[in-house]
mmCIF file with all atom_site columns, C-alpha atoms in Angstrom:
data_model
loop_
_atom_site.group_PDB
_atom_site.id
_atom_site.type_symbol
_atom_site.label_atom_id
_atom_site.label_alt_id
_atom_site.label_comp_id
_atom_site.label_asym_id
_atom_site.label_entity_id
_atom_site.label_seq_id
_atom_site.pdbx_PDB_ins_code
_atom_site.Cartn_x
_atom_site.Cartn_y
_atom_site.Cartn_z
_atom_site.occupancy
_atom_site.B_iso_or_equiv
_atom_site.pdbx_formal_charge
_atom_site.auth_seq_id
_atom_site.auth_comp_id
_atom_site.auth_asym_id
_atom_site.auth_atom_id
_atom_site.pdbx_PDB_model_num
ATOM 1   C CA . UNK U 1 1   ? 14.909 89.999  143.103 1.00 50.00 ? 1   UNK U CA 1
ATOM 2   C CA . UNK U 1 2   ? 17.657 87.373  143.131 1.00 51.00 ? 2   UNK U CA 1
ATOM 3   C CA . UNK U 1 3   ? 19.800 86.637  140.079 1.00 51.00 ? 3   UNK U CA 1
ATOM 4   C CA . UNK U 1 4   ? 18.128 83.284  139.340 1.00 51.00 ? 4   UNK U CA 1
ATOM 5   C CA . UNK U 1 5   ? 14.639 84.804  139.360 1.00 49.00 ? 5   UNK U CA 1
ATOM 6   C CA . UNK U 1 6   ? 15.779 87.757  137.232 1.00 48.00 ? 6   UNK U CA 1
ATOM 7   C CA . UNK U 1 7   ? 17.211 85.396  134.640 1.00 49.00 ? 7   UNK U CA 1
ATOM 8   C CA . UNK U 1 8   ? 14.037 83.309  134.638 1.00 51.00 ? 8   UNK U CA 1
ATOM 9   C CA . UNK U 1 9   ? 11.842 86.361  134.011 1.00 50.00 ? 9   UNK U CA 1
ATOM 10  C CA . UNK U 1 10  ? 14.000 87.790  131.232 1.00 52.00 ? 10  UNK U CA 1
ATOM 11  C CA . UNK U 1 11  ? 12.145 87.603  127.863 1.00 49.00 ? 11  UNK U CA 1
ATOM 12  C CA . UNK U 1 12  ? 13.636 85.146  125.399 1.00 47.00 ? 12  UNK U CA 1
ATOM 13  C CA . UNK U 1 13  ? 15.606 86.379  122.409 1.00 51.00 ? 13  UNK U CA 1
ATOM 14  C CA . UNK U 1 14  ? 13.402 86.703  119.344 1.00 57.00 ? 14  UNK U CA 1
ATOM 15  C CA . UNK U 1 15  ? 16.071 85.254  117.076 1.00 69.00 ? 15  UNK U CA 1
ATOM 16  C CA . UNK U 1 16  ? 15.244 87.500  114.126 1.00 71.00 ? 16  UNK U CA 1
ATOM 17  C CA . UNK U 1 17  ? 18.799 87.173  112.854 1.00 72.00 ? 17  UNK U CA 1
ATOM 18  C CA . UNK U 1 18  ? 18.972 83.409  113.213 1.00 80.00 ? 18  UNK U CA 1
ATOM 19  C CA . UNK U 1 19  ? 19.508 81.568  109.949 1.00 82.00 ? 19  UNK U CA 1
ATOM 20  C CA . UNK U 1 20  ? 16.588 79.524  108.736 1.00 77.00 ? 20  UNK U CA 1
ATOM 21  C CA . UNK U 1 21  ? 16.768 76.408  106.580 1.00 74.00 ? 21  UNK U CA 1
ATOM 22  C CA . UNK U 1 22  ? 15.951 77.008  102.941 1.00 71.00 ? 22  UNK U CA 1
ATOM 23  C CA . UNK U 1 23  ? 13.247 74.923  101.342 1.00 76.00 ? 23  UNK U CA 1
ATOM 24  C CA . UNK U 1 24  ? 14.351 72.402  98.688  1.00 81.00 ? 24  UNK U CA 1
ATOM 25  C CA . UNK U 1 25  ? 14.632 74.253  95.398  1.00 88.00 ? 25  UNK U CA 1
ATOM 26  C CA . UNK U 1 26  ? 13.224 73.207  92.045  1.00 91.00 ? 26  UNK U CA 1
ATOM 27  C CA . UNK U 1 27  ? 16.541 74.353  90.629  1.00 93.00 ? 27  UNK U CA 1
ATOM 28  C CA . UNK U 1 28  ? 18.366 71.375  92.173  1.00 91.00 ? 28  UNK U CA 1
ATOM 29  C CA . UNK U 1 29  ? 15.852 68.933  90.745  1.00 91.00 ? 29  UNK U CA 1
ATOM 30  C CA . UNK U 1 30  ? 16.254 70.335  87.232  1.00 93.00 ? 30  UNK U CA 1
ATOM 31  C CA . UNK U 1 31  ? 20.042 70.523  87.574  1.00 91.00 ? 31  UNK U CA 1
ATOM 32  C CA . UNK U 1 32  ? 20.437 66.928  88.730  1.00 91.00 ? 32  UNK U CA 1
ATOM 33  C CA . UNK U 1 33  ? 18.269 65.704  85.849  1.00 92.00 ? 33  UNK U CA 1
ATOM 34  C CA . UNK U 1 34  ? 20.366 67.647  83.362  1.00 91.00 ? 34  UNK U CA 1
ATOM 35  C CA . UNK U 1 35  ? 17.364 69.654  82.183  1.00 92.00 ? 35  UNK U CA 1
ATOM 36  C CA . UNK U 1 36  ? 19.182 72.970  81.830  1.00 92.00 ? 36  UNK U CA 1
ATOM 37  C CA . UNK U 1 37  ? 20.589 73.921  78.394  1.00 92.00 ? 37  UNK U CA 1
ATOM 38  C CA . UNK U 1 38  ? 23.998 74.721  79.860  1.00 88.00 ? 38  UNK U CA 1
ATOM 39  C CA . UNK U 1 39  ? 27.446 73.179  80.137  1.00 85.00 ? 39  UNK U CA 1
ATOM 40  C CA . UNK U 1 40  ? 30.509 73.891  82.228  1.00 79.00 ? 40  UNK U CA 1
ATOM 41  C CA . UNK U 1 41  ? 33.581 75.089  80.322  1.00 79.00 ? 41  UNK U CA 1
ATOM 42  C CA . UNK U 1 42  ? 37.164 75.462  81.494  1.00 75.00 ? 42  UNK U CA 1
ATOM 43  C CA . UNK U 1 43  ? 39.317 78.151  79.891  1.00 73.00 ? 43  UNK U CA 1
ATOM 44  C CA . UNK U 1 44  ? 42.086 80.605  80.748  1.00 71.00 ? 44  UNK U CA 1
ATOM 45  C CA . UNK U 1 45  ? 39.583 82.715  82.698  1.00 69.00 ? 45  UNK U CA 1
ATOM 46  C CA . UNK U 1 46  ? 38.563 79.787  84.893  1.00 69.00 ? 46  UNK U CA 1
ATOM 47  C CA . UNK U 1 47  ? 35.225 78.002  85.032  1.00 74.00 ? 47  UNK U CA 1
ATOM 48  C CA . UNK U 1 48  ? 32.561 79.452  82.755  1.00 79.00 ? 48  UNK U CA 1
ATOM 49  C CA . UNK U 1 49  ? 29.138 78.340  81.613  1.00 82.00 ? 49  UNK U CA 1
ATOM 50  C CA . UNK U 1 50  ? 28.153 77.832  77.998  1.00 86.00 ? 50  UNK U CA 1
ATOM 51  C CA . UNK U 1 51  ? 24.575 77.931  76.750  1.00 90.00 ? 51  UNK U CA 1
ATOM 52  C CA . UNK U 1 52  ? 23.522 75.145  74.404  1.00 90.00 ? 52  UNK U CA 1
ATOM 53  C CA . UNK U 1 53  ? 20.822 77.349  72.855  1.00 89.00 ? 53  UNK U CA 1
ATOM 54  C CA . UNK U 1 54  ? 20.714 80.981  71.791  1.00 88.00 ? 54  UNK U CA 1
ATOM 55  C CA . UNK U 1 55  ? 19.812 83.315  74.662  1.00 86.00 ? 55  UNK U CA 1
ATOM 56  C CA . UNK U 1 56  ? 16.906 84.888  72.760  1.00 85.00 ? 56  UNK U CA 1
ATOM 57  C CA . UNK U 1 57  ? 15.285 81.459  72.427  1.00 89.00 ? 57  UNK U CA 1
ATOM 58  C CA . UNK U 1 58  ? 15.249 80.735  76.154  1.00 91.00 ? 58  UNK U CA 1
ATOM 59  C CA . UNK U 1 59  ? 11.941 80.453  77.981  1.00 94.00 ? 59  UNK U CA 1
ATOM 60  C CA . UNK U 1 60  ? 12.441 83.222  80.560  1.00 95.00 ? 60  UNK U CA 1
ATOM 61  C CA . UNK U 1 61  ? 9.297  82.339  82.486  1.00 94.00 ? 61  UNK U CA 1
ATOM 62  C CA . UNK U 1 62  ? 10.757 78.921  83.142  1.00 95.00 ? 62  UNK U CA 1
ATOM 63  C CA . UNK U 1 63  ? 14.511 79.366  83.354  1.00 95.00 ? 63  UNK U CA 1
ATOM 64  C CA . UNK U 1 64  ? 14.906 82.788  84.963  1.00 95.00 ? 64  UNK U CA 1
ATOM 65  C CA . UNK U 1 65  ? 12.418 81.768  87.656  1.00 94.00 ? 65  UNK U CA 1
ATOM 66  C CA . UNK U 1 66  ? 14.288 78.520  88.301  1.00 95.00 ? 66  UNK U CA 1
ATOM 67  C CA . UNK U 1 67  ? 17.659 80.233  88.461  1.00 95.00 ? 67  UNK U CA 1
ATOM 68  C CA . UNK U 1 68  ? 16.387 82.864  90.900  1.00 96.00 ? 68  UNK U CA 1
ATOM 69  C CA . UNK U 1 69  ? 14.940 79.995  92.932  1.00 94.00 ? 69  UNK U CA 1
ATOM 70  C CA . UNK U 1 70  ? 18.424 78.466  93.031  1.00 94.00 ? 70  UNK U CA 1
ATOM 71  C CA . UNK U 1 71  ? 19.982 81.586  94.544  1.00 94.00 ? 71  UNK U CA 1
ATOM 72  C CA . UNK U 1 72  ? 19.135 80.081  97.955  1.00 92.00 ? 72  UNK U CA 1
ATOM 73  C CA . UNK U 1 73  ? 21.780 77.430  97.306  1.00 91.00 ? 73  UNK U CA 1
ATOM 74  C CA . UNK U 1 74  ? 25.163 77.783  99.010  1.00 90.00 ? 74  UNK U CA 1
ATOM 75  C CA . UNK U 1 75  ? 26.754 74.483  97.948  1.00 89.00 ? 75  UNK U CA 1
ATOM 76  C CA . UNK U 1 76  ? 28.996 74.149  94.899  1.00 86.00 ? 76  UNK U CA 1
ATOM 77  C CA . UNK U 1 77  ? 28.272 73.809  92.009  1.00 86.00 ? 77  UNK U CA 1
ATOM 78  C CA . UNK U 1 78  ? 24.687 74.990  92.497  1.00 90.00 ? 78  UNK U CA 1
ATOM 79  C CA . UNK U 1 79  ? 25.652 78.427  93.810  1.00 90.00 ? 79  UNK U CA 1
ATOM 80  C CA . UNK U 1 80  ? 28.222 78.873  91.025  1.00 89.00 ? 80  UNK U CA 1
ATOM 81  C CA . UNK U 1 81  ? 25.774 78.036  88.245  1.00 89.00 ? 81  UNK U CA 1
ATOM 82  C CA . UNK U 1 82  ? 22.880 80.100  89.560  1.00 92.00 ? 82  UNK U CA 1
ATOM 83  C CA . UNK U 1 83  ? 24.921 83.295  89.907  1.00 92.00 ? 83  UNK U CA 1
ATOM 84  C CA . UNK U 1 84  ? 26.379 83.111  86.419  1.00 91.00 ? 84  UNK U CA 1
ATOM 85  C CA . UNK U 1 85  ? 23.108 82.041  84.815  1.00 91.00 ? 85  UNK U CA 1
ATOM 86  C CA . UNK U 1 86  ? 21.105 84.847  86.393  1.00 94.00 ? 86  UNK U CA 1
ATOM 87  C CA . UNK U 1 87  ? 23.669 87.478  85.398  1.00 93.00 ? 87  UNK U CA 1
ATOM 88  C CA . UNK U 1 88  ? 23.699 86.149  81.830  1.00 92.00 ? 88  UNK U CA 1
ATOM 89  C CA . UNK U 1 89  ? 19.922 86.143  81.503  1.00 94.00 ? 89  UNK U CA 1
ATOM 90  C CA . UNK U 1 90  ? 19.564 89.625  82.990  1.00 94.00 ? 90  UNK U CA 1
ATOM 91  C CA . UNK U 1 91  ? 22.276 90.880  80.657  1.00 92.00 ? 91  UNK U CA 1
ATOM 92  C CA . UNK U 1 92  ? 20.579 89.564  77.522  1.00 91.00 ? 92  UNK U CA 1
ATOM 93  C CA . UNK U 1 93  ? 16.915 89.287  78.508  1.00 91.00 ? 93  UNK U CA 1
ATOM 94  C CA . UNK U 1 94  ? 15.646 92.707  77.463  1.00 89.00 ? 94  UNK U CA 1
ATOM 95  C CA . UNK U 1 95  ? 11.855 92.823  77.320  1.00 89.00 ? 95  UNK U CA 1
ATOM 96  C CA . UNK U 1 96  ? 11.625 89.134  78.309  1.00 93.00 ? 96  UNK U CA 1
ATOM 97  C CA . UNK U 1 97  ? 12.382 89.997  81.935  1.00 94.00 ? 97  UNK U CA 1
ATOM 98  C CA . UNK U 1 98  ? 9.445  92.255  82.829  1.00 93.00 ? 98  UNK U CA 1
ATOM 99  C CA . UNK U 1 99  ? 6.664  89.624  82.546  1.00 93.00 ? 99  UNK U CA 1
ATOM 100 C CA . UNK U 1 100 ? 8.599  87.335  84.901  1.00 94.00 ? 100 UNK U CA 1
ATOM 101 C CA . UNK U 1 101 ? 8.963  89.891  87.728  1.00 94.00 ? 101 UNK U CA 1
ATOM 102 C CA . UNK U 1 102 ? 6.006  88.585  89.834  1.00 93.00 ? 102 UNK U CA 1
ATOM 103 C CA . UNK U 1 103 ? 7.497  85.068  89.811  1.00 93.00 ? 103 UNK U CA 1
ATOM 104 C CA . UNK U 1 104 ? 10.928 86.402  90.769  1.00 95.00 ? 104 UNK U CA 1
ATOM 105 C CA . UNK U 1 105 ? 9.554  88.213  93.828  1.00 94.00 ? 105 UNK U CA 1
ATOM 106 C CA . UNK U 1 106 ? 8.617  84.866  95.394  1.00 92.00 ? 106 UNK U CA 1
ATOM 107 C CA . UNK U 1 107 ? 12.180 83.576  95.028  1.00 93.00 ? 107 UNK U CA 1
ATOM 108 C CA . UNK U 1 108 ? 13.631 86.874  96.252  1.00 94.00 ? 108 UNK U CA 1
ATOM 109 C CA . UNK U 1 109 ? 11.520 86.724  99.420  1.00 93.00 ? 109 UNK U CA 1
ATOM 110 C CA . UNK U 1 110 ? 12.401 83.075  100.012 1.00 91.00 ? 110 UNK U CA 1
ATOM 111 C CA . UNK U 1 111 ? 16.117 83.808  99.704  1.00 92.00 ? 111 UNK U CA 1
ATOM 112 C CA . UNK U 1 112 ? 16.054 86.844  102.004 1.00 92.00 ? 112 UNK U CA 1
ATOM 113 C CA . UNK U 1 113 ? 13.934 84.993  104.557 1.00 91.00 ? 113 UNK U CA 1
ATOM 114 C CA . UNK U 1 114 ? 16.674 82.401  105.055 1.00 92.00 ? 114 UNK U CA 1
ATOM 115 C CA . UNK U 1 115 ? 18.562 85.115  107.013 1.00 90.00 ? 115 UNK U CA 1
ATOM 116 C CA . UNK U 1 116 ? 21.759 83.554  105.642 1.00 91.00 ? 116 UNK U CA 1
ATOM 117 C CA . UNK U 1 117 ? 24.332 86.292  105.126 1.00 90.00 ? 117 UNK U CA 1
ATOM 118 C CA . UNK U 1 118 ? 25.852 84.638  102.059 1.00 91.00 ? 118 UNK U CA 1
ATOM 119 C CA . UNK U 1 119 ? 22.442 84.216  100.416 1.00 93.00 ? 119 UNK U CA 1
ATOM 120 C CA . UNK U 1 120 ? 21.347 87.769  101.241 1.00 93.00 ? 120 UNK U CA 1
ATOM 121 C CA . UNK U 1 121 ? 24.556 89.249  99.820  1.00 93.00 ? 121 UNK U CA 1
ATOM 122 C CA . UNK U 1 122 ? 24.144 87.232  96.625  1.00 94.00 ? 122 UNK U CA 1
ATOM 123 C CA . UNK U 1 123 ? 20.514 88.294  96.255  1.00 95.00 ? 123 UNK U CA 1
ATOM 124 C CA . UNK U 1 124 ? 21.346 91.966  96.849  1.00 95.00 ? 124 UNK U CA 1
ATOM 125 C CA . UNK U 1 125 ? 23.809 91.877  93.958  1.00 95.00 ? 125 UNK U CA 1
ATOM 126 C CA . UNK U 1 126 ? 21.209 90.215  91.740  1.00 95.00 ? 126 UNK U CA 1
ATOM 127 C CA . UNK U 1 127 ? 18.623 92.824  92.725  1.00 95.00 ? 127 UNK U CA 1
ATOM 128 C CA . UNK U 1 128 ? 21.006 95.568  91.687  1.00 94.00 ? 128 UNK U CA 1
ATOM 129 C CA . UNK U 1 129 ? 21.499 93.904  88.315  1.00 94.00 ? 129 UNK U CA 1
ATOM 130 C CA . UNK U 1 130 ? 17.760 93.336  87.947  1.00 94.00 ? 130 UNK U CA 1
ATOM 131 C CA . UNK U 1 131 ? 16.938 96.987  88.637  1.00 92.00 ? 131 UNK U CA 1
ATOM 132 C CA . UNK U 1 132 ? 19.261 98.262  85.903  1.00 89.00 ? 132 UNK U CA 1
ATOM 133 C CA . UNK U 1 133 ? 18.147 95.642  83.361  1.00 86.00 ? 133 UNK U CA 1
ATOM 134 C CA . UNK U 1 134 ? 16.003 97.371  80.754  1.00 74.00 ? 134 UNK U CA 1
ATOM 135 C CA . UNK U 1 135 ? 14.851 99.957  83.321  1.00 73.00 ? 135 UNK U CA 1
ATOM 136 C CA . UNK U 1 136 ? 13.176 97.410  85.574  1.00 83.00 ? 136 UNK U CA 1
ATOM 137 C CA . UNK U 1 137 ? 13.370 99.767  88.553  1.00 82.00 ? 137 UNK U CA 1
ATOM 138 C CA . UNK U 1 138 ? 9.814  101.075 88.251  1.00 85.00 ? 138 UNK U CA 1
ATOM 139 C CA . UNK U 1 139 ? 8.399  97.566  87.987  1.00 88.00 ? 139 UNK U CA 1
ATOM 140 C CA . UNK U 1 140 ? 9.861  96.750  91.412  1.00 90.00 ? 140 UNK U CA 1
ATOM 141 C CA . UNK U 1 141 ? 8.487  99.766  93.308  1.00 90.00 ? 141 UNK U CA 1
ATOM 142 C CA . UNK U 1 142 ? 5.180  98.045  94.099  1.00 89.00 ? 142 UNK U CA 1
ATOM 143 C CA . UNK U 1 143 ? 7.138  95.147  95.626  1.00 93.00 ? 143 UNK U CA 1
ATOM 144 C CA . UNK U 1 144 ? 9.349  97.229  97.921  1.00 92.00 ? 144 UNK U CA 1
ATOM 145 C CA . UNK U 1 145 ? 7.423  96.252  101.034 1.00 91.00 ? 145 UNK U CA 1
ATOM 146 C CA . UNK U 1 146 ? 8.040  92.561  100.339 1.00 90.00 ? 146 UNK U CA 1
ATOM 147 C CA . UNK U 1 147 ? 11.675 93.028  99.347  1.00 91.00 ? 147 UNK U CA 1
ATOM 148 C CA . UNK U 1 148 ? 12.702 95.469  102.063 1.00 91.00 ? 148 UNK U CA 1
ATOM 149 C CA . UNK U 1 149 ? 11.036 93.771  105.032 1.00 86.00 ? 149 UNK U CA 1
ATOM 150 C CA . UNK U 1 150 ? 14.071 91.596  105.818 1.00 86.00 ? 150 UNK U CA 1
ATOM 151 C CA . UNK U 1 151 ? 16.630 94.179  104.720 1.00 87.00 ? 151 UNK U CA 1
ATOM 152 C CA . UNK U 1 152 ? 15.325 96.654  107.298 1.00 85.00 ? 152 UNK U CA 1
ATOM 153 C CA . UNK U 1 153 ? 16.168 94.186  110.064 1.00 84.00 ? 153 UNK U CA 1
ATOM 154 C CA . UNK U 1 154 ? 19.793 93.825  108.987 1.00 85.00 ? 154 UNK U CA 1
ATOM 155 C CA . UNK U 1 155 ? 20.292 97.474  108.053 1.00 80.00 ? 155 UNK U CA 1
ATOM 156 C CA . UNK U 1 156 ? 19.342 98.634  111.540 1.00 68.00 ? 156 UNK U CA 1
ATOM 157 C CA . UNK U 1 157 ? 21.062 95.868  113.472 1.00 61.00 ? 157 UNK U CA 1
ATOM 158 C CA . UNK U 1 158 ? 23.624 97.005  116.004 1.00 49.00 ? 158 UNK U CA 1
ATOM 159 C CA . UNK U 1 159 ? 27.024 96.274  114.492 1.00 48.00 ? 159 UNK U CA 1
ATOM 160 C CA . UNK U 1 160 ? 28.359 95.336  117.940 1.00 44.00 ? 160 UNK U CA 1
ATOM 161 C CA . UNK U 1 161 ? 25.452 93.067  118.855 1.00 41.00 ? 161 UNK U CA 1
ATOM 162 C CA . UNK U 1 162 ? 27.446 89.880  118.422 1.00 44.00 ? 162 UNK U CA 1
ATOM 163 C CA . UNK U 1 163 ? 25.123 88.556  115.754 1.00 46.00 ? 163 UNK U CA 1
ATOM 164 C CA . UNK U 1 164 ? 27.892 88.273  113.202 1.00 46.00 ? 164 UNK U CA 1
ATOM 165 C CA . UNK U 1 165 ? 26.768 91.080  110.899 1.00 45.00 ? 165 UNK U CA 1
ATOM 166 C CA . UNK U 1 166 ? 30.250 91.719  109.553 1.00 47.00 ? 166 UNK U CA 1
ATOM 167 C CA . UNK U 1 167 ? 30.978 88.061  109.002 1.00 43.00 ? 167 UNK U CA 1
ATOM 168 C CA . UNK U 1 168 ? 33.190 89.025  106.089 1.00 47.00 ? 168 UNK U CA 1
ATOM 169 C CA . UNK U 1 169 ? 35.150 92.120  105.213 1.00 47.00 ? 169 UNK U CA 1
ATOM 170 C CA . UNK U 1 170 ? 35.817 90.913  101.704 1.00 48.00 ? 170 UNK U CA 1
ATOM 171 C CA . UNK U 1 171 ? 34.898 93.221  98.847  1.00 50.00 ? 171 UNK U CA 1
ATOM 172 C CA . UNK U 1 172 ? 31.134 93.580  98.479  1.00 62.00 ? 172 UNK U CA 1
ATOM 173 C CA . UNK U 1 173 ? 30.418 91.008  101.199 1.00 69.00 ? 173 UNK U CA 1
ATOM 174 C CA . UNK U 1 174 ? 29.516 93.446  103.977 1.00 85.00 ? 174 UNK U CA 1
ATOM 175 C CA . UNK U 1 175 ? 25.787 92.974  104.263 1.00 89.00 ? 175 UNK U CA 1
ATOM 176 C CA . UNK U 1 176 ? 24.913 96.390  105.683 1.00 89.00 ? 176 UNK U CA 1
ATOM 177 C CA . UNK U 1 177 ? 27.018 98.199  103.077 1.00 91.00 ? 177 UNK U CA 1
ATOM 178 C CA . UNK U 1 178 ? 25.361 96.134  100.341 1.00 92.00 ? 178 UNK U CA 1
ATOM 179 C CA . UNK U 1 179 ? 21.900 97.005  101.634 1.00 93.00 ? 179 UNK U CA 1
ATOM 180 C CA . UNK U 1 180 ? 22.749 100.719 101.497 1.00 93.00 ? 180 UNK U CA 1
ATOM 181 C CA . UNK U 1 181 ? 24.231 100.296 98.030  1.00 94.00 ? 181 UNK U CA 1
ATOM 182 C CA . UNK U 1 182 ? 21.120 98.464  96.820  1.00 94.00 ? 182 UNK U CA 1
ATOM 183 C CA . UNK U 1 183 ? 18.746 101.119 98.152  1.00 94.00 ? 183 UNK U CA 1
ATOM 184 C CA . UNK U 1 184 ? 20.785 103.778 96.374  1.00 94.00 ? 184 UNK U CA 1
ATOM 185 C CA . UNK U 1 185 ? 20.611 101.834 93.112  1.00 93.00 ? 185 UNK U CA 1
ATOM 186 C CA . UNK U 1 186 ? 16.831 101.594 93.543  1.00 92.00 ? 186 UNK U CA 1
ATOM 187 C CA . UNK U 1 187 ? 16.589 105.356 94.021  1.00 92.00 ? 187 UNK U CA 1
ATOM 188 C CA . UNK U 1 188 ? 18.893 106.278 91.148  1.00 90.00 ? 188 UNK U CA 1
ATOM 189 C CA . UNK U 1 189 ? 17.062 104.046 88.689  1.00 87.00 ? 189 UNK U CA 1
ATOM 190 C CA . UNK U 1 190 ? 13.560 105.209 89.577  1.00 83.00 ? 190 UNK U CA 1
ATOM 191 C CA . UNK U 1 191 ? 13.925 108.634 91.144  1.00 74.00 ? 191 UNK U CA 1
ATOM 192 C CA . UNK U 1 192 ? 11.466 110.414 93.436  1.00 77.00 ? 192 UNK U CA 1
ATOM 193 C CA . UNK U 1 193 ? 8.891  107.611 93.522  1.00 83.00 ? 193 UNK U CA 1
ATOM 194 C CA . UNK U 1 194 ? 11.537 105.192 94.702  1.00 87.00 ? 194 UNK U CA 1
ATOM 195 C CA . UNK U 1 195 ? 12.834 107.520 97.398  1.00 91.00 ? 195 UNK U CA 1
ATOM 196 C CA . UNK U 1 196 ? 9.362  108.194 98.815  1.00 91.00 ? 196 UNK U CA 1
ATOM 197 C CA . UNK U 1 197 ? 8.623  104.483 99.043  1.00 91.00 ? 197 UNK U CA 1
ATOM 198 C CA . UNK U 1 198 ? 12.039 103.595 100.472 1.00 92.00 ? 198 UNK U CA 1
ATOM 199 C CA . UNK U 1 199 ? 11.840 106.405 103.039 1.00 91.00 ? 199 UNK U CA 1
ATOM 200 C CA . UNK U 1 200 ? 8.397  105.223 104.148 1.00 91.00 ? 200 UNK U CA 1
ATOM 201 C CA . UNK U 1 201 ? 9.691  101.701 104.798 1.00 90.00 ? 201 UNK U CA 1
ATOM 202 C CA . UNK U 1 202 ? 13.218 102.655 105.915 1.00 90.00 ? 202 UNK U CA 1
ATOM 203 C CA . UNK U 1 203 ? 12.915 105.967 107.798 1.00 89.00 ? 203 UNK U CA 1
ATOM 204 C CA . UNK U 1 204 ? 16.687 106.180 108.383 1.00 88.00 ? 204 UNK U CA 1
ATOM 205 C CA . UNK U 1 205 ? 17.434 106.167 104.642 1.00 90.00 ? 205 UNK U CA 1
ATOM 206 C CA . UNK U 1 206 ? 18.695 109.472 103.231 1.00 90.00 ? 206 UNK U CA 1
ATOM 207 C CA . UNK U 1 207 ? 18.524 110.321 99.549  1.00 90.00 ? 207 UNK U CA 1
ATOM 208 C CA . UNK U 1 208 ? 21.713 109.707 97.592  1.00 87.00 ? 208 UNK U CA 1
ATOM 209 C CA . UNK U 1 209 ? 20.518 112.104 94.882  1.00 81.00 ? 209 UNK U CA 1
ATOM 210 C CA . UNK U 1 210 ? 21.043 115.172 97.068  1.00 73.00 ? 210 UNK U CA 1
ATOM 211 C CA . UNK U 1 211 ? 24.765 114.549 97.530  1.00 58.00 ? 211 UNK U CA 1
#
């Protein structure tokens, strides 16, 4: 078989790692209209956000969902605001977070499905914060299949495949290391049930509780 024919018969690359365009987010629409009760502040620590209302009075069904939706954004200032807002709401949300979990899963899947390394790394950090917020770990177990589907692809990708896995060696920006770290947080926060479910979906995962 000559070289030209061999090349012609070679199956095309599936492109599972190729970045996909994110859908327009509702977050941008609300932000541009000035509908969020937040303001940008400049102080000695740099840029910070200030809430115009007390955190306990926020509508978590509305705002936490919108901010998670905005985690697909990679352009300033959208990405800056969404990260800080989500961390703030998870830090102070308490029992307000649990009822919103089903809505958050949609945004989590959308973000991970972009295959964008920056977006995935951001979402992994938010997932870690979400899991430790008011013991939310158990509430996420039933959604592992949806959450881990994309992570499995990147966790098992050959590091020398040329697909740009290690696009950044900056602290906490290595996507495969963050995936491992996130799975370990899931297991630590839930225990045996989490490990069984993770192991079923990610056979190469080894328990961090045995070390």
